[in-house]
Amino acid sequence: MSDRRIEPAFLPGLPTGHGPLPQFAVQLQPPDLSPWRQGNTGLPGIMRFESAEPGPNVVVSSLMHGNEIAGAIVLDALLRDGIRPLRGSLTFGFLNLAAFDRFDAADPTASRFVHEDMNRVWDRAILDGSRDNAELARARALRPLFDRADILLDLHSMLWPSEPLILSGGTEKGRNLAASLDTPNLVVADGGHRSGPRLIDYAPFADPQSRPTACLVEAGPHWHPDTVDTTRIAVLSLLRRLGMVAAQPPLPGPAPRTRFATVTEAVTARTSQFEFVRTFRGGDVIEREGTLIARDGATQIRTPHPDCLLVMPSLRPSRGHTAVRLARLA
């Protein structure tokens, strides 16, 4: 997909501003995870398979957020197909089962987590600390799994309209891993969120001198069938390039050119009055430097440079949470 250059864009039907969230169409059925709930590693929801041939320890994780079901649909289908690695070890993880169990298509945004966002706790000080809740307990139980991983692919999806993308963190190794996938073809290097570190920011993955590598796939809208297709291609392309599964038929047509961007500013909502001036879509490019894109109370948010890529704008950001990331295309 090419850049959608705008000055600026508007999407009718998804108003920015305050008040209740709009209703989102849920076009996916949550998968039946009962065969995998017990797991085979001693950890619920964690399925690990080993080959007799040496190779990397690969972890593919889903359900970091309980309402992001596309990744779980893909991993469930691959497990039911009997997937096994030709080399190394392959682990599929369904991470936040407690939140997933609360999923309700009539209120699909309510089951993102039970107590707190599990993708904001991946810091050793937090994990070693005394604070406790459902997500922290689960993260602590999962920690050894990620401490042993050579490669992590963390599967996510998006609430607001956006071009699919891969977040590679801030390392060259993460960028290279992201670029090896067949899709999505937009790779964004970023430093994460002020509200807490993601799993791909966890020390073994974020250290540029260490071997473990991770990236995060944002495959499309939470509950849309295309997101499942994108996720499946991303997972299988990784495993194919690592020699862990048999070669797959090539995608129809020429492969899209990978595009790279680097976040120059992460905009955090400082007030409860944050509001975009238009309903932007992730992937929009604002051509002119200094273009007004949002107001946060009395503060104006303007593009810091020309050709500014908007990364995953959150049209109803909560105070203290990321509203949008502004990036420069390479």
Coordinates of C-alpha atoms in Angstrom, one line a residue:
M1 CA 0.0 0.0 0.0
S2 CA 1.4 3.4 -0.9
D3 CA 1.4 6.4 1.4
R4 CA -1.9 8.2 1.6
R5 CA -0.8 11.8 1.6
I6 CA -3.4 14.2 2.9
E7 CA -4.0 17.7 3.9
P8 CA -5.7 16.4 6.1
A9 CA -8.2 13.5 5.8
F10 CA -11.6 12.8 7.3
L11 CA -13.4 9.5 7.7
P12 CA -17.1 9.9 8.2
G13 CA -18.8 7.7 10.8
L14 CA -15.9 7.5 13.3
P15 CA -16.0 10.8 15.1
T16 CA -13.1 12.0 17.1
G17 CA -13.7 13.8 20.4
H18 CA -15.2 12.8 23.7
G19 CA -18.1 10.6 24.9
P20 CA -18.8 6.9 24.5
L21 CA -16.9 4.8 21.9
P22 CA -18.8 4.1 18.6
Q23 CA -20.0 0.6 18.0
F24 CA -17.6 -1.6 16.2
A25 CA -18.6 -4.5 13.9
V26 CA -17.4 -7.8 15.2
Q27 CA -17.0 -10.1 12.1
L28 CA -15.0 -12.8 13.8
Q29 CA -15.9 -15.6 16.2
P30 CA -13.5 -16.1 19.1
P31 CA -11.8 -19.5 18.8
D32 CA -12.4 -22.5 21.0
L33 CA -9.1 -22.8 22.9
S34 CA -10.1 -25.7 25.1
P35 CA -7.6 -28.1 23.5
W36 CA -4.7 -25.8 24.4
R37 CA -5.8 -24.3 27.7
Q38 CA -3.9 -26.8 29.8
G39 CA -0.8 -26.3 27.6
N40 CA 2.0 -28.8 27.4
T41 CA 4.7 -26.9 29.3
G42 CA 3.2 -26.6 32.7
L43 CA 1.9 -23.1 31.8
P44 CA -1.8 -22.8 30.7
G45 CA -2.2 -21.8 27.1
I46 CA 1.4 -22.4 26.2
M47 CA 2.1 -25.1 23.5
R48 CA 5.7 -26.0 22.7
F49 CA 7.1 -28.4 20.1
E50 CA 10.7 -29.4 19.5
S51 CA 12.4 -30.8 16.5
A52 CA 15.3 -33.2 16.6
E53 CA 17.2 -30.8 14.3
P54 CA 19.0 -27.8 15.9
G55 CA 17.6 -24.4 15.3
P56 CA 16.2 -21.3 17.0
N57 CA 13.8 -21.1 19.9
V58 CA 10.8 -19.3 18.4
V59 CA 7.8 -18.0 20.3
V60 CA 4.7 -16.7 18.6
S61 CA 2.3 -15.0 21.1
S62 CA -1.3 -14.0 20.8
L63 CA -3.9 -12.5 23.2
M64 CA -1.6 -10.1 25.0
H65 CA -4.9 -8.3 25.0
G66 CA -8.0 -10.4 25.5
N67 CA -10.1 -8.8 22.8
E68 CA -7.4 -9.1 20.0
I69 CA -8.7 -12.5 18.8
A70 CA -7.3 -12.6 15.2
G71 CA -3.9 -13.9 16.4
A72 CA -5.5 -16.5 18.5
I73 CA -7.6 -17.7 15.6
V74 CA -4.5 -18.1 13.5
L75 CA -2.5 -20.0 16.2
D76 CA -5.5 -22.2 17.0
A77 CA -5.9 -23.1 13.3
L78 CA -2.2 -23.9 12.9
L79 CA -2.3 -26.1 16.0
R80 CA -5.4 -28.0 14.7
D81 CA -3.5 -28.5 11.4
G82 CA -0.8 -30.2 13.4
I83 CA 2.0 -27.8 12.8
R84 CA 5.5 -29.0 14.0
P85 CA 8.9 -27.3 13.5
L86 CA 11.3 -28.9 11.1
R87 CA 14.2 -27.5 13.2
G88 CA 14.6 -25.8 16.6
S89 CA 11.6 -25.3 18.9
L90 CA 8.3 -23.6 18.3
T91 CA 6.0 -22.2 21.0
F92 CA 2.6 -20.8 20.5
G93 CA 1.2 -18.8 23.4
F94 CA -2.3 -17.6 24.3
L95 CA -1.2 -15.0 26.9
N96 CA -4.1 -13.3 28.7
L97 CA -6.7 -16.1 28.9
A98 CA -8.4 -14.4 31.8
A99 CA -9.2 -11.3 29.7
F100 CA -10.1 -13.4 26.7
D101 CA -12.7 -15.3 28.7
R102 CA -14.5 -12.0 29.2
F103 CA -14.8 -11.3 25.5
D104 CA -18.3 -10.2 24.5
A105 CA -19.1 -9.2 20.9
A106 CA -21.7 -6.8 22.3
D107 CA -19.0 -4.9 24.2
P108 CA -15.8 -6.0 22.5
T109 CA -13.5 -3.3 23.9
A110 CA -14.2 -4.2 27.5
S111 CA -12.0 -7.4 27.5
R112 CA -8.6 -5.8 26.6
F113 CA -7.4 -6.7 30.1
V114 CA -8.7 -7.6 33.6
H115 CA -6.8 -5.2 35.8
E116 CA -4.1 -3.5 33.7
D117 CA -2.6 -3.6 30.2
M118 CA -0.3 -6.6 30.2
N119 CA 1.8 -5.0 27.4
R120 CA 3.0 -2.2 29.7
V121 CA 4.6 -4.3 32.5
W122 CA 7.7 -5.7 30.8
D123 CA 10.3 -4.1 33.0
R124 CA 12.4 -6.1 35.5
A125 CA 11.7 -3.6 38.3
I126 CA 7.9 -4.0 37.7
L127 CA 8.1 -7.8 37.4
D128 CA 10.3 -8.1 40.5
G129 CA 8.2 -5.6 42.5
S130 CA 5.5 -6.2 45.1
R131 CA 2.5 -4.9 43.2
D132 CA 0.1 -7.7 42.1
N133 CA -2.9 -8.3 39.9
A134 CA -4.1 -10.8 37.3
E135 CA -1.9 -9.4 34.5
L136 CA 1.3 -9.1 36.6
A137 CA 0.8 -12.7 38.0
R138 CA 0.5 -14.0 34.4
A139 CA 3.5 -12.0 33.1
R140 CA 5.6 -13.3 36.0
A141 CA 4.6 -16.8 35.1
L142 CA 5.4 -16.3 31.5
R143 CA 8.7 -14.5 32.0
P144 CA 10.9 -17.7 31.8
L145 CA 9.4 -18.4 28.4
F146 CA 10.5 -15.1 27.0
D147 CA 13.9 -15.2 28.8
R148 CA 14.7 -18.4 26.8
A149 CA 13.3 -17.2 23.4
D150 CA 15.6 -16.4 20.5
I151 CA 12.9 -14.9 18.4
L152 CA 9.5 -13.5 19.4
L153 CA 6.7 -12.6 17.1
D154 CA 3.9 -10.8 19.1
L155 CA 0.6 -10.7 17.3
H156 CA -1.7 -7.8 17.8
S157 CA -4.5 -5.9 16.0
M158 CA -6.0 -2.4 16.1
L159 CA -9.1 -0.7 17.3
W160 CA -9.0 2.4 15.1
P161 CA -8.6 2.5 11.3
S162 CA -5.0 2.1 10.3
E163 CA -2.8 0.5 7.7
P164 CA -1.3 -2.8 9.0
L165 CA 2.3 -2.4 10.2
I166 CA 5.1 -4.0 12.2
L167 CA 6.6 -2.3 15.2
S168 CA 10.3 -3.2 15.4
G169 CA 11.4 -1.4 18.6
G170 CA 14.6 0.6 18.5
T171 CA 17.1 -2.0 17.4
E172 CA 18.5 -2.9 14.0
K173 CA 18.0 -6.6 14.8
G174 CA 14.3 -5.9 15.4
R175 CA 14.1 -4.0 12.1
N176 CA 15.7 -6.8 10.2
L177 CA 13.4 -9.4 11.7
A178 CA 10.4 -7.2 10.8
A179 CA 11.6 -6.7 7.2
S180 CA 11.9 -10.5 6.8
L181 CA 8.1 -11.0 7.0
D182 CA 6.0 -11.0 3.8
T183 CA 3.5 -8.7 5.4
P184 CA 2.8 -6.1 6.7
N185 CA 5.1 -4.1 4.5
L186 CA 5.4 -1.0 6.7
V187 CA 8.0 -1.3 9.4
V188 CA 8.1 1.3 12.2
A189 CA 11.0 1.7 14.6
D190 CA 9.8 3.2 17.9
G191 CA 10.6 3.5 21.6
G192 CA 7.3 2.3 23.0
H193 CA 4.9 4.1 25.4
R194 CA 5.4 6.4 28.3
S195 CA 2.8 4.4 30.2
G196 CA 5.1 1.3 30.4
P197 CA 7.3 -1.1 28.4
R198 CA 5.9 -3.6 25.9
L199 CA 7.0 -7.2 25.6
I200 CA 9.2 -6.3 22.6
D201 CA 10.8 -3.7 25.0
Y202 CA 11.7 -6.3 27.5
A203 CA 15.5 -6.2 28.2
P204 CA 16.7 -9.3 26.3
F205 CA 14.9 -8.1 23.2
A206 CA 15.7 -4.4 23.5
D207 CA 19.4 -4.8 24.1
P208 CA 21.1 -4.2 20.8
Q209 CA 24.1 -6.3 21.8
S210 CA 22.1 -9.4 22.7
R211 CA 20.9 -12.2 20.4
P212 CA 17.1 -12.4 21.3
T213 CA 15.0 -10.5 18.8
A214 CA 11.4 -9.4 18.8
C215 CA 8.8 -7.5 16.8
L216 CA 5.1 -6.8 17.1
V217 CA 2.7 -7.2 14.2
E218 CA -0.3 -4.9 14.1
A219 CA -2.2 -6.8 11.5
G220 CA -5.3 -4.7 11.0
P221 CA -8.7 -4.0 12.6
H222 CA -9.4 -6.2 15.7
W223 CA -12.5 -8.1 14.4
H224 CA -12.1 -8.1 10.6
P225 CA -11.4 -11.2 8.5
D226 CA -8.6 -9.5 6.6
T227 CA -6.7 -9.2 9.8
V228 CA -6.7 -13.0 10.2
D229 CA -5.3 -13.4 6.7
T230 CA -2.5 -10.8 7.3
T231 CA -1.6 -12.5 10.6
R232 CA -1.4 -15.9 9.1
I233 CA 0.8 -14.8 6.3
A234 CA 3.1 -13.0 8.7
V235 CA 3.5 -16.1 11.0
L236 CA 4.1 -18.5 8.2
S237 CA 6.5 -16.3 6.4
L238 CA 8.6 -16.0 9.5
L239 CA 8.6 -19.8 10.0
R240 CA 9.3 -20.4 6.4
R241 CA 12.3 -18.0 6.3
L242 CA 13.7 -19.7 9.4
G243 CA 13.4 -23.1 7.8
M244 CA 10.9 -24.3 10.4
V245 CA 8.0 -25.1 8.0
A246 CA 7.9 -26.2 4.4
A247 CA 7.9 -23.6 1.7
Q248 CA 4.6 -22.0 1.0
P249 CA 3.3 -20.9 -2.4
P250 CA 4.3 -17.3 -3.2
L251 CA 1.8 -14.6 -2.8
P252 CA 0.0 -13.6 -6.0
G253 CA 1.5 -10.6 -7.8
P254 CA 4.8 -8.8 -7.0
A255 CA 5.8 -8.5 -3.4
P256 CA 5.2 -5.0 -2.0
R257 CA 8.3 -3.0 -1.2
T258 CA 9.0 -2.8 2.5
R259 CA 8.8 0.7 3.7
F260 CA 10.6 1.9 6.9
A261 CA 9.7 4.7 9.2
T262 CA 11.2 6.0 12.5
V263 CA 9.1 7.6 15.2
T264 CA 10.3 11.1 16.0
E265 CA 7.7 11.9 18.6
A266 CA 5.2 9.9 20.7
V267 CA 2.3 12.2 21.7
T268 CA 0.8 11.3 25.1
A269 CA -2.6 12.7 26.0
R270 CA -1.9 14.9 29.0
T271 CA -5.6 15.9 29.6
S272 CA -8.9 14.2 29.3
Q273 CA -9.8 16.8 26.5
F274 CA -7.4 15.5 23.8
E275 CA -9.1 15.8 20.4
F276 CA -7.9 15.4 16.8
V277 CA -9.0 18.1 14.4
R278 CA -10.0 15.4 11.9
T279 CA -10.6 11.6 12.1
F280 CA -7.2 10.6 10.9
R281 CA -6.3 7.1 9.8
G282 CA -3.1 5.3 10.7
G283 CA -0.7 5.5 7.7
D284 CA -1.8 9.0 6.7
V285 CA 1.1 11.3 5.7
I286 CA 0.8 15.0 6.5
E287 CA 2.9 16.9 3.9
R288 CA 3.4 20.2 5.6
E289 CA 5.5 20.8 8.8
G290 CA 3.5 22.6 11.5
T291 CA 0.1 21.3 10.4
L292 CA -2.3 21.3 13.3
I293 CA -3.6 17.8 13.9
A294 CA -4.9 17.8 17.5
R295 CA -5.5 19.8 20.6
D296 CA -4.8 18.6 24.1
G297 CA -6.7 21.0 26.3
A298 CA -5.1 24.4 25.5
T299 CA -2.0 22.8 23.8
Q300 CA -1.8 22.5 20.0
I301 CA -0.3 19.4 18.5
R302 CA 1.4 20.1 15.2
T303 CA 3.5 18.0 12.9
P304 CA 7.2 18.4 13.7
H305 CA 8.5 17.9 10.2
P306 CA 7.3 17.5 6.6
D307 CA 5.9 14.3 5.3
C308 CA 4.9 13.2 8.8
L309 CA 3.5 9.7 9.1
L310 CA 0.7 9.2 11.6
V311 CA 1.2 5.9 13.4
M312 CA -1.9 4.3 14.9
P313 CA -3.8 7.4 16.1
S314 CA -6.1 6.6 19.0
L315 CA -9.2 8.7 18.4
R316 CA -10.3 8.6 22.0
P317 CA -7.1 8.5 24.0
S318 CA -7.3 8.3 27.8
R319 CA -5.2 10.7 29.8
G320 CA -1.6 9.4 30.2
H321 CA -1.9 7.1 27.1
T322 CA -0.4 7.4 23.7
A323 CA -2.6 9.4 21.3
V324 CA -0.5 9.1 18.2
R325 CA 3.1 8.5 17.1
L326 CA 4.6 10.8 14.6
A327 CA 7.2 9.3 12.3
R328 CA 9.6 10.1 9.5
L329 CA 9.6 7.8 6.4
A330 CA 13.0 6.5 5.5

